[in-house]
mmCIF file of C-alpha atoms in Angstrom:
data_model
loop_
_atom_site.group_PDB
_atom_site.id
_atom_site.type_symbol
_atom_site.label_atom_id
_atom_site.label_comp_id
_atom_site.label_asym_id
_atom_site.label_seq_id
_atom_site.Cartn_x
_atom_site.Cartn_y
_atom_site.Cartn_z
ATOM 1 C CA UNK A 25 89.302 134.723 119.386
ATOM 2 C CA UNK A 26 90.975 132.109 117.086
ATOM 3 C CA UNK A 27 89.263 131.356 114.233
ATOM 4 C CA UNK A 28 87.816 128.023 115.536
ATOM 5 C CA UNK A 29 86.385 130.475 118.376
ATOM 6 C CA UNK A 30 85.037 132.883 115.901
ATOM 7 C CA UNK A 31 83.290 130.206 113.837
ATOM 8 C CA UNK A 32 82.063 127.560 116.249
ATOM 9 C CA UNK A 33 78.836 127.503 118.602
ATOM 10 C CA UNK A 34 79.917 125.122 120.973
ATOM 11 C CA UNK A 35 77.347 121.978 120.666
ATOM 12 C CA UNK A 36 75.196 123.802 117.965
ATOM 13 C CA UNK A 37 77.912 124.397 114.745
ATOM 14 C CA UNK A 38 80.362 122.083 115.780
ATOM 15 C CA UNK A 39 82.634 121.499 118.781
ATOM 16 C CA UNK A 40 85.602 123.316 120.907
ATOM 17 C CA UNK A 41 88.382 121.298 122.025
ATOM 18 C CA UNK A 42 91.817 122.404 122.621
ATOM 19 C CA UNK A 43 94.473 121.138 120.416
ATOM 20 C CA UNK A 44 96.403 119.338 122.331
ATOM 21 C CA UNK A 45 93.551 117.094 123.936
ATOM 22 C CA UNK A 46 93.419 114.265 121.978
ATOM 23 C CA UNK A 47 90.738 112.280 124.193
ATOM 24 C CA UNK A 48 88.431 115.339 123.695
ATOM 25 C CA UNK A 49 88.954 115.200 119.679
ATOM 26 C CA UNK A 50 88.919 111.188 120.276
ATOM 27 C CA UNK A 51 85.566 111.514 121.669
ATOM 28 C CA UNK A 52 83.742 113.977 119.831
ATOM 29 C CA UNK A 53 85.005 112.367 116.595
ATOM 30 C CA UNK A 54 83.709 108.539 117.506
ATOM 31 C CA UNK A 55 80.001 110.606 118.685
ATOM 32 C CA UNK A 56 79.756 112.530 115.372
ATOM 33 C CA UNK A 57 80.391 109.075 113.133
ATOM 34 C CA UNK A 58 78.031 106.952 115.588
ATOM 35 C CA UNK A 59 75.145 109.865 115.576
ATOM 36 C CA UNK A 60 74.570 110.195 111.660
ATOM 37 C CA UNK A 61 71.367 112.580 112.384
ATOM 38 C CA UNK A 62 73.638 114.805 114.505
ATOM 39 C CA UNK A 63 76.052 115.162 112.186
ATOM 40 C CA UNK A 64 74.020 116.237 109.344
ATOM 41 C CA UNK A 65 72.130 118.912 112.098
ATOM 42 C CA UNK A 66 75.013 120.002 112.863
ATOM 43 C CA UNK A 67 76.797 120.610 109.163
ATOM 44 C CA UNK A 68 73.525 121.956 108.678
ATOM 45 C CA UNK A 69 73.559 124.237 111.237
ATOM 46 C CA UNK A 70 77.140 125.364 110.221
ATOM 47 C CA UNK A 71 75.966 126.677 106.649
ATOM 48 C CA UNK A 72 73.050 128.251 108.096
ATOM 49 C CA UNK A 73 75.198 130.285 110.884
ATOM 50 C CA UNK A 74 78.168 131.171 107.971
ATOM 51 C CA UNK A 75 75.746 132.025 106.110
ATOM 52 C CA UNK A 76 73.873 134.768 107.843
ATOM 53 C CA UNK A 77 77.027 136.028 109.714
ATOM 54 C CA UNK A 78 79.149 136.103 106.766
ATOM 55 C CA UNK A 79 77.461 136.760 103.952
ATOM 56 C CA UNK A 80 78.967 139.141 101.564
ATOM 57 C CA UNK A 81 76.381 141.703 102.471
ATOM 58 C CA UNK A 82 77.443 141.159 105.911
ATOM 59 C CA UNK A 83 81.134 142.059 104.974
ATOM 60 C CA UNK A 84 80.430 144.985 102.742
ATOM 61 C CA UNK A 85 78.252 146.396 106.167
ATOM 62 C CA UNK A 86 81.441 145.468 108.434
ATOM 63 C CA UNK A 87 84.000 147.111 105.827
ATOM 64 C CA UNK A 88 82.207 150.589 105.170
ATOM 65 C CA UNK A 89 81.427 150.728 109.391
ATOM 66 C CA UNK A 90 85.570 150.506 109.430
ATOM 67 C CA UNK A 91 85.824 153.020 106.162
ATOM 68 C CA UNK A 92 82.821 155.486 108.533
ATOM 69 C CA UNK A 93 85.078 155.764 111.414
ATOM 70 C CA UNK A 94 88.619 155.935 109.703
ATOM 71 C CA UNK A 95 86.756 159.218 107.810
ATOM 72 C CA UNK A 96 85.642 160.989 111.104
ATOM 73 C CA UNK A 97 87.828 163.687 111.917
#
């Protein structure tokens, strides 16, 4: 995944579009400035996912799984 993949609910935390399709990002950027409420959900929604999914407690648990398995024999 590329980090836009990895951090993006389509629709829910923001929006996939591939690079090179400037329409697409032409499109979605217009909707976002005309729909205010949206928006904010959405930037909203963002802080809430990050938040939960990388949290630093949520590192610390993905680091030591990594440290458990490099220490089995």
């Amino acid at each position: 995944l590329s980090p836009a993949e990895e951090l993006t609910v389509d629709g829910e935390t923001g929006f996939l579009v591939e690079p090179e399709n400037i329409t697409a990002w032409s499109k979605i950027l217009i909707f976002l400035c005309q729909d205010k409420k949206l928006n904010k959900k959405i930037g909203n929604e963002t802080m809430v996912w990050c938040r939960k999914n990388f949290s630093l407690e949520k590192q610390v648990e993905l680091v030591e799984t990594i440290y458990r398995k490099i220490e089995k024999p």
